[in-house]
JSON list of C-alpha atoms in Angstrom, two decimals:
[
{"chain": "A", "resi": 1, "resn": "UNK", "atom": "CA", "xyz": [10.25, -85.92, 37.81]},
{"chain": "A", "resi": 2, "resn": "UNK", "atom": "CA", "xyz": [10.64, -87.77, 34.88]},
{"chain": "A", "resi": 3, "resn": "UNK", "atom": "CA", "xyz": [7.87, -88.55, 32.90]},
{"chain": "A", "resi": 4, "resn": "UNK", "atom": "CA", "xyz": [7.30, -92.55, 34.47]},
{"chain": "A", "resi": 5, "resn": "UNK", "atom": "CA", "xyz": [6.58, -90.92, 37.73]},
{"chain": "A", "resi": 6, "resn": "UNK", "atom": "CA", "xyz": [4.19, -88.50, 36.76]},
{"chain": "A", "resi": 7, "resn": "UNK", "atom": "CA", "xyz": [2.42, -90.79, 35.14]},
{"chain": "A", "resi": 8, "resn": "UNK", "atom": "CA", "xyz": [2.00, -93.35, 38.23]},
{"chain": "A", "resi": 9, "resn": "UNK", "atom": "CA", "xyz": [1.40, -89.87, 40.21]},
{"chain": "A", "resi": 10, "resn": "UNK", "atom": "CA", "xyz": [-1.31, -88.96, 38.17]},
{"chain": "A", "resi": 11, "resn": "UNK", "atom": "CA", "xyz": [-3.08, -92.59, 38.43]},
{"chain": "A", "resi": 12, "resn": "UNK", "atom": "CA", "xyz": [-2.70, -92.61, 41.70]},
{"chain": "A", "resi": 13, "resn": "UNK", "atom": "CA", "xyz": [-4.44, -89.47, 41.82]},
{"chain": "A", "resi": 14, "resn": "UNK", "atom": "CA", "xyz": [-7.38, -90.57, 39.70]},
{"chain": "A", "resi": 15, "resn": "UNK", "atom": "CA", "xyz": [-7.53, -94.00, 41.57]},
{"chain": "A", "resi": 16, "resn": "UNK", "atom": "CA", "xyz": [-7.79, -92.05, 44.92]},
{"chain": "A", "resi": 17, "resn": "UNK", "atom": "CA", "xyz": [-10.81, -89.90, 43.54]},
{"chain": "A", "resi": 18, "resn": "UNK", "atom": "CA", "xyz": [-12.93, -92.39, 42.12]},
{"chain": "A", "resi": 19, "resn": "UNK", "atom": "CA", "xyz": [-12.11, -94.46, 45.71]},
{"chain": "A", "resi": 20, "resn": "UNK", "atom": "CA", "xyz": [-13.16, -91.41, 47.56]},
{"chain": "A", "resi": 21, "resn": "UNK", "atom": "CA", "xyz": [-16.16, -90.69, 45.27]},
{"chain": "A", "resi": 22, "resn": "UNK", "atom": "CA", "xyz": [-17.40, -94.34, 45.70]},
{"chain": "A", "resi": 23, "resn": "UNK", "atom": "CA", "xyz": [-17.18, -93.96, 49.45]},
{"chain": "A", "resi": 24, "resn": "UNK", "atom": "CA", "xyz": [-19.38, -90.77, 49.44]},
{"chain": "A", "resi": 25, "resn": "UNK", "atom": "CA", "xyz": [-22.01, -92.42, 47.19]},
{"chain": "A", "resi": 26, "resn": "UNK", "atom": "CA", "xyz": [-22.20, -95.66, 49.50]},
{"chain": "A", "resi": 27, "resn": "UNK", "atom": "CA", "xyz": [-22.52, -93.75, 52.44]},
{"chain": "A", "resi": 28, "resn": "UNK", "atom": "CA", "xyz": [-25.35, -91.17, 51.08]},
{"chain": "A", "resi": 29, "resn": "UNK", "atom": "CA", "xyz": [-27.34, -94.18, 49.68]},
{"chain": "A", "resi": 30, "resn": "UNK", "atom": "CA", "xyz": [-26.53, -96.52, 52.73]},
{"chain": "A", "resi": 31, "resn": "UNK", "atom": "CA", "xyz": [-29.71, -94.96, 54.64]},
{"chain": "A", "resi": 32, "resn": "UNK", "atom": "CA", "xyz": [-33.01, -97.03, 53.94]},
{"chain": "A", "resi": 33, "resn": "UNK", "atom": "CA", "xyz": [-36.15, -94.80, 54.35]},
{"chain": "A", "resi": 34, "resn": "UNK", "atom": "CA", "xyz": [-39.17, -94.99, 56.44]},
{"chain": "A", "resi": 35, "resn": "UNK", "atom": "CA", "xyz": [-41.93, -93.14, 58.16]},
{"chain": "A", "resi": 36, "resn": "UNK", "atom": "CA", "xyz": [-42.15, -91.83, 61.77]},
{"chain": "A", "resi": 37, "resn": "UNK", "atom": "CA", "xyz": [-45.49, -90.88, 62.88]},
{"chain": "A", "resi": 38, "resn": "UNK", "atom": "CA", "xyz": [-46.18, -88.88, 65.74]},
{"chain": "A", "resi": 39, "resn": "UNK", "atom": "CA", "xyz": [-49.40, -88.15, 67.87]},
{"chain": "A", "resi": 40, "resn": "UNK", "atom": "CA", "xyz": [-49.64, -84.78, 68.76]},
{"chain": "A", "resi": 41, "resn": "UNK", "atom": "CA", "xyz": [-52.01, -82.57, 70.37]},
{"chain": "A", "resi": 42, "resn": "UNK", "atom": "CA", "xyz": [-53.26, -81.41, 66.87]},
{"chain": "A", "resi": 43, "resn": "UNK", "atom": "CA", "xyz": [-53.15, -84.90, 65.28]},
{"chain": "A", "resi": 44, "resn": "UNK", "atom": "CA", "xyz": [-50.68, -87.43, 63.63]},
{"chain": "A", "resi": 45, "resn": "UNK", "atom": "CA", "xyz": [-47.59, -85.93, 62.25]},
{"chain": "A", "resi": 46, "resn": "UNK", "atom": "CA", "xyz": [-46.17, -87.99, 59.39]},
{"chain": "A", "resi": 47, "resn": "UNK", "atom": "CA", "xyz": [-42.24, -87.48, 59.30]},
{"chain": "A", "resi": 48, "resn": "UNK", "atom": "CA", "xyz": [-40.31, -89.15, 56.34]},
{"chain": "A", "resi": 49, "resn": "UNK", "atom": "CA", "xyz": [-37.15, -90.22, 57.55]},
{"chain": "A", "resi": 50, "resn": "UNK", "atom": "CA", "xyz": [-33.75, -91.89, 56.49]},
{"chain": "A", "resi": 51, "resn": "UNK", "atom": "CA", "xyz": [-33.01, -94.75, 58.80]},
{"chain": "A", "resi": 52, "resn": "UNK", "atom": "CA", "xyz": [-29.58, -94.88, 60.85]},
{"chain": "A", "resi": 53, "resn": "UNK", "atom": "CA", "xyz": [-29.58, -98.11, 62.66]},
{"chain": "A", "resi": 54, "resn": "UNK", "atom": "CA", "xyz": [-25.86, -98.76, 62.14]},
{"chain": "A", "resi": 55, "resn": "UNK", "atom": "CA", "xyz": [-22.55, -97.55, 63.86]},
{"chain": "A", "resi": 56, "resn": "UNK", "atom": "CA", "xyz": [-21.61, -95.92, 60.58]},
{"chain": "A", "resi": 57, "resn": "UNK", "atom": "CA", "xyz": [-24.80, -94.45, 59.50]},
{"chain": "A", "resi": 58, "resn": "UNK", "atom": "CA", "xyz": [-25.09, -92.77, 62.89]},
{"chain": "A", "resi": 59, "resn": "UNK", "atom": "CA", "xyz": [-21.59, -91.49, 62.81]},
{"chain": "A", "resi": 60, "resn": "UNK", "atom": "CA", "xyz": [-22.44, -89.93, 59.65]},
{"chain": "A", "resi": 61, "resn": "UNK", "atom": "CA", "xyz": [-26.14, -88.96, 60.26]},
{"chain": "A", "resi": 62, "resn": "UNK", "atom": "CA", "xyz": [-26.89, -85.56, 58.78]},
{"chain": "A", "resi": 63, "resn": "UNK", "atom": "CA", "xyz": [-23.25, -84.32, 58.38]},
{"chain": "A", "resi": 64, "resn": "UNK", "atom": "CA", "xyz": [-22.28, -82.04, 54.73]},
{"chain": "A", "resi": 65, "resn": "UNK", "atom": "CA", "xyz": [-26.14, -81.77, 54.20]},
{"chain": "A", "resi": 66, "resn": "UNK", "atom": "CA", "xyz": [-27.07, -77.98, 52.75]},
{"chain": "A", "resi": 67, "resn": "UNK", "atom": "CA", "xyz": [-31.11, -78.66, 53.04]},
{"chain": "A", "resi": 68, "resn": "UNK", "atom": "CA", "xyz": [-33.71, -80.77, 54.47]},
{"chain": "A", "resi": 69, "resn": "UNK", "atom": "CA", "xyz": [-36.89, -81.27, 52.73]},
{"chain": "A", "resi": 70, "resn": "UNK", "atom": "CA", "xyz": [-40.15, -80.35, 54.93]},
{"chain": "A", "resi": 71, "resn": "UNK", "atom": "CA", "xyz": [-41.38, -82.95, 57.09]},
{"chain": "A", "resi": 72, "resn": "UNK", "atom": "CA", "xyz": [-38.62, -84.91, 56.57]},
{"chain": "A", "resi": 73, "resn": "UNK", "atom": "CA", "xyz": [-35.31, -85.86, 58.72]},
{"chain": "A", "resi": 74, "resn": "UNK", "atom": "CA", "xyz": [-33.55, -88.85, 60.17]},
{"chain": "A", "resi": 75, "resn": "UNK", "atom": "CA", "xyz": [-33.90, -91.42, 62.81]},
{"chain": "A", "resi": 76, "resn": "UNK", "atom": "CA", "xyz": [-31.21, -92.86, 65.08]},
{"chain": "A", "resi": 77, "resn": "UNK", "atom": "CA", "xyz": [-32.35, -96.20, 66.78]},
{"chain": "A", "resi": 78, "resn": "UNK", "atom": "CA", "xyz": [-30.76, -98.45, 69.27]},
{"chain": "A", "resi": 79, "resn": "UNK", "atom": "CA", "xyz": [-31.59, -101.64, 70.45]},
{"chain": "A", "resi": 80, "resn": "UNK", "atom": "CA", "xyz": [-32.03, -100.69, 74.06]},
{"chain": "A", "resi": 81, "resn": "UNK", "atom": "CA", "xyz": [-32.53, -97.56, 75.94]},
{"chain": "A", "resi": 82, "resn": "UNK", "atom": "CA", "xyz": [-29.38, -95.74, 75.73]},
{"chain": "A", "resi": 83, "resn": "UNK", "atom": "CA", "xyz": [-28.26, -92.43, 77.51]},
{"chain": "A", "resi": 84, "resn": "UNK", "atom": "CA", "xyz": [-26.07, -90.62, 74.55]},
{"chain": "A", "resi": 85, "resn": "UNK", "atom": "CA", "xyz": [-25.21, -87.15, 73.19]},
{"chain": "A", "resi": 86, "resn": "UNK", "atom": "CA", "xyz": [-25.30, -85.56, 69.56]},
{"chain": "A", "resi": 87, "resn": "UNK", "atom": "CA", "xyz": [-22.96, -82.89, 68.63]},
{"chain": "A", "resi": 88, "resn": "UNK", "atom": "CA", "xyz": [-23.23, -80.91, 65.33]},
{"chain": "A", "resi": 89, "resn": "UNK", "atom": "CA", "xyz": [-19.65, -81.59, 63.66]},
{"chain": "A", "resi": 90, "resn": "UNK", "atom": "CA", "xyz": [-19.92, -80.98, 59.88]},
{"chain": "A", "resi": 91, "resn": "UNK", "atom": "CA", "xyz": [-23.67, -80.49, 60.23]},
{"chain": "A", "resi": 92, "resn": "UNK", "atom": "CA", "xyz": [-24.46, -77.33, 57.91]},
{"chain": "A", "resi": 93, "resn": "UNK", "atom": "CA", "xyz": [-27.89, -76.60, 59.09]},
{"chain": "A", "resi": 94, "resn": "UNK", "atom": "CA", "xyz": [-29.87, -76.55, 62.26]},
{"chain": "A", "resi": 95, "resn": "UNK", "atom": "CA", "xyz": [-31.62, -79.13, 63.29]},
{"chain": "A", "resi": 96, "resn": "UNK", "atom": "CA", "xyz": [-34.43, -80.04, 66.20]},
{"chain": "A", "resi": 97, "resn": "UNK", "atom": "CA", "xyz": [-33.07, -83.25, 67.92]},
{"chain": "A", "resi": 98, "resn": "UNK", "atom": "CA", "xyz": [-36.25, -85.19, 69.49]},
{"chain": "A", "resi": 99, "resn": "UNK", "atom": "CA", "xyz": [-35.31, -87.74, 72.22]},
{"chain": "A", "resi": 100, "resn": "UNK", "atom": "CA", "xyz": [-37.65, -90.47, 72.53]},
{"chain": "A", "resi": 101, "resn": "UNK", "atom": "CA", "xyz": [-37.96, -93.06, 75.70]},
{"chain": "A", "resi": 102, "resn": "UNK", "atom": "CA", "xyz": [-38.80, -96.63, 74.79]},
{"chain": "A", "resi": 103, "resn": "UNK", "atom": "CA", "xyz": [-42.47, -96.13, 75.60]},
{"chain": "A", "resi": 104, "resn": "UNK", "atom": "CA", "xyz": [-42.44, -93.56, 72.61]},
{"chain": "A", "resi": 105, "resn": "UNK", "atom": "CA", "xyz": [-42.89, -90.76, 74.68]},
{"chain": "A", "resi": 106, "resn": "UNK", "atom": "CA", "xyz": [-40.77, -87.75, 73.90]},
{"chain": "A", "resi": 107, "resn": "UNK", "atom": "CA", "xyz": [-38.93, -86.70, 76.49]},
{"chain": "A", "resi": 108, "resn": "UNK", "atom": "CA", "xyz": [-36.88, -84.16, 75.41]},
{"chain": "A", "resi": 109, "resn": "UNK", "atom": "CA", "xyz": [-36.49, -81.93, 72.59]},
{"chain": "A", "resi": 110, "resn": "UNK", "atom": "CA", "xyz": [-33.16, -80.04, 71.78]},
{"chain": "A", "resi": 111, "resn": "UNK", "atom": "CA", "xyz": [-34.65, -76.84, 69.20]},
{"chain": "A", "resi": 112, "resn": "UNK", "atom": "CA", "xyz": [-32.28, -75.23, 67.13]},
{"chain": "A", "resi": 113, "resn": "UNK", "atom": "CA", "xyz": [-29.10, -77.07, 67.64]},
{"chain": "A", "resi": 114, "resn": "UNK", "atom": "CA", "xyz": [-26.36, -74.68, 66.09]},
{"chain": "A", "resi": 115, "resn": "UNK", "atom": "CA", "xyz": [-24.87, -76.06, 62.97]},
{"chain": "A", "resi": 116, "resn": "UNK", "atom": "CA", "xyz": [-20.88, -77.28, 63.06]},
{"chain": "A", "resi": 117, "resn": "UNK", "atom": "CA", "xyz": [-21.17, -76.85, 66.91]},
{"chain": "A", "resi": 118, "resn": "UNK", "atom": "CA", "xyz": [-18.67, -79.28, 69.00]},
{"chain": "A", "resi": 119, "resn": "UNK", "atom": "CA", "xyz": [-20.81, -78.99, 72.02]},
{"chain": "A", "resi": 120, "resn": "UNK", "atom": "CA", "xyz": [-22.60, -82.34, 72.95]},
{"chain": "A", "resi": 121, "resn": "UNK", "atom": "CA", "xyz": [-26.30, -82.30, 73.67]},
{"chain": "A", "resi": 122, "resn": "UNK", "atom": "CA", "xyz": [-27.29, -85.09, 75.91]},
{"chain": "A", "resi": 123, "resn": "UNK", "atom": "CA", "xyz": [-30.11, -87.18, 76.06]},
{"chain": "A", "resi": 124, "resn": "UNK", "atom": "CA", "xyz": [-32.49, -86.16, 79.09]},
{"chain": "A", "resi": 125, "resn": "UNK", "atom": "CA", "xyz": [-32.78, -89.93, 79.95]},
{"chain": "A", "resi": 126, "resn": "UNK", "atom": "CA", "xyz": [-32.49, -93.15, 78.26]},
{"chain": "A", "resi": 127, "resn": "UNK", "atom": "CA", "xyz": [-33.63, -93.26, 74.88]},
{"chain": "A", "resi": 128, "resn": "UNK", "atom": "CA", "xyz": [-34.63, -95.80, 72.36]},
{"chain": "A", "resi": 129, "resn": "UNK", "atom": "CA", "xyz": [-34.47, -93.56, 69.13]},
{"chain": "A", "resi": 130, "resn": "UNK", "atom": "CA", "xyz": [-33.39, -89.59, 68.39]},
{"chain": "A", "resi": 131, "resn": "UNK", "atom": "CA", "xyz": [-35.27, -87.99, 65.48]},
{"chain": "A", "resi": 132, "resn": "UNK", "atom": "CA", "xyz": [-33.47, -84.95, 63.76]},
{"chain": "A", "resi": 133, "resn": "UNK", "atom": "CA", "xyz": [-35.82, -82.58, 61.59]},
{"chain": "A", "resi": 134, "resn": "UNK", "atom": "CA", "xyz": [-34.97, -79.35, 60.35]},
{"chain": "A", "resi": 135, "resn": "UNK", "atom": "CA", "xyz": [-34.44, -76.66, 62.85]},
{"chain": "A", "resi": 136, "resn": "UNK", "atom": "CA", "xyz": [-37.75, -75.08, 64.11]},
{"chain": "A", "resi": 137, "resn": "UNK", "atom": "CA", "xyz": [-39.64, -77.91, 62.40]},
{"chain": "A", "resi": 138, "resn": "UNK", "atom": "CA", "xyz": [-40.90, -79.51, 66.11]},
{"chain": "A", "resi": 139, "resn": "UNK", "atom": "CA", "xyz": [-42.61, -76.08, 66.92]},
{"chain": "A", "resi": 140, "resn": "UNK", "atom": "CA", "xyz": [-43.81, -75.89, 63.39]},
{"chain": "A", "resi": 141, "resn": "UNK", "atom": "CA", "xyz": [-45.37, -79.14, 63.39]},
{"chain": "A", "resi": 142, "resn": "UNK", "atom": "CA", "xyz": [-46.74, -78.77, 67.48]},
{"chain": "A", "resi": 143, "resn": "UNK", "atom": "CA", "xyz": [-44.30, -81.68, 68.45]},
{"chain": "A", "resi": 144, "resn": "UNK", "atom": "CA", "xyz": [-44.16, -81.68, 72.19]},
{"chain": "A", "resi": 145, "resn": "UNK", "atom": "CA", "xyz": [-42.69, -83.36, 75.14]},
{"chain": "A", "resi": 146, "resn": "UNK", "atom": "CA", "xyz": [-45.07, -85.73, 76.37]},
{"chain": "A", "resi": 147, "resn": "UNK", "atom": "CA", "xyz": [-46.42, -86.55, 72.82]},
{"chain": "A", "resi": 148, "resn": "UNK", "atom": "CA", "xyz": [-46.23, -89.91, 71.82]},
{"chain": "A", "resi": 149, "resn": "UNK", "atom": "CA", "xyz": [-44.75, -91.75, 68.95]},
{"chain": "A", "resi": 150, "resn": "UNK", "atom": "CA", "xyz": [-47.00, -94.40, 67.48]},
{"chain": "A", "resi": 151, "resn": "UNK", "atom": "CA", "xyz": [-44.82, -95.56, 64.49]},
{"chain": "A", "resi": 152, "resn": "UNK", "atom": "CA", "xyz": [-40.58, -95.75, 64.57]},
{"chain": "A", "resi": 153, "resn": "UNK", "atom": "CA", "xyz": [-39.32, -98.42, 61.79]},
{"chain": "A", "resi": 154, "resn": "UNK", "atom": "CA", "xyz": [-37.53, -101.59, 63.05]},
{"chain": "A", "resi": 155, "resn": "UNK", "atom": "CA", "xyz": [-38.63, -100.45, 66.79]},
{"chain": "A", "resi": 156, "resn": "UNK", "atom": "CA", "xyz": [-41.47, -102.35, 68.88]},
{"chain": "A", "resi": 157, "resn": "UNK", "atom": "CA", "xyz": [-43.05, -99.88, 70.52]},
{"chain": "A", "resi": 158, "resn": "UNK", "atom": "CA", "xyz": [-45.88, -100.79, 73.40]},
{"chain": "A", "resi": 159, "resn": "UNK", "atom": "CA", "xyz": [-49.61, -100.64, 72.04]},
{"chain": "A", "resi": 160, "resn": "UNK", "atom": "CA", "xyz": [-51.11, -96.96, 73.76]}
]
């Protein structure tokens, strides 16, 4: 290969690397932060969350994360109740998936979903939101099916 060909190839590679880095940075910074509050038998639990309310944010979710701080996670919200399923493709840490109905009631918990699994985990019924937190955290925080989520960013819940 001649010198001109090598220069073009190096510049193309450098430009590609910069574009890829920009896409990764944009994806990780696209999420807004908020609070989810859950009324449990033992009091209110506050979870700091990243909000995934757009398709691309939901597609990426918690992929490629190597850790999740205590009492934090990601909330996936929908404009109307949906029957949905989640998998763990490219997700490196175990997660609890908390399925939330349009009334704010927790209708299911998928505990300790196995990292990197392609097995779909369906919602038990239509949901308005899904909260993902560290695997085992729902048990540690005393979060159970039937508990009431009293605050979800961007979701109008009935007053209970």
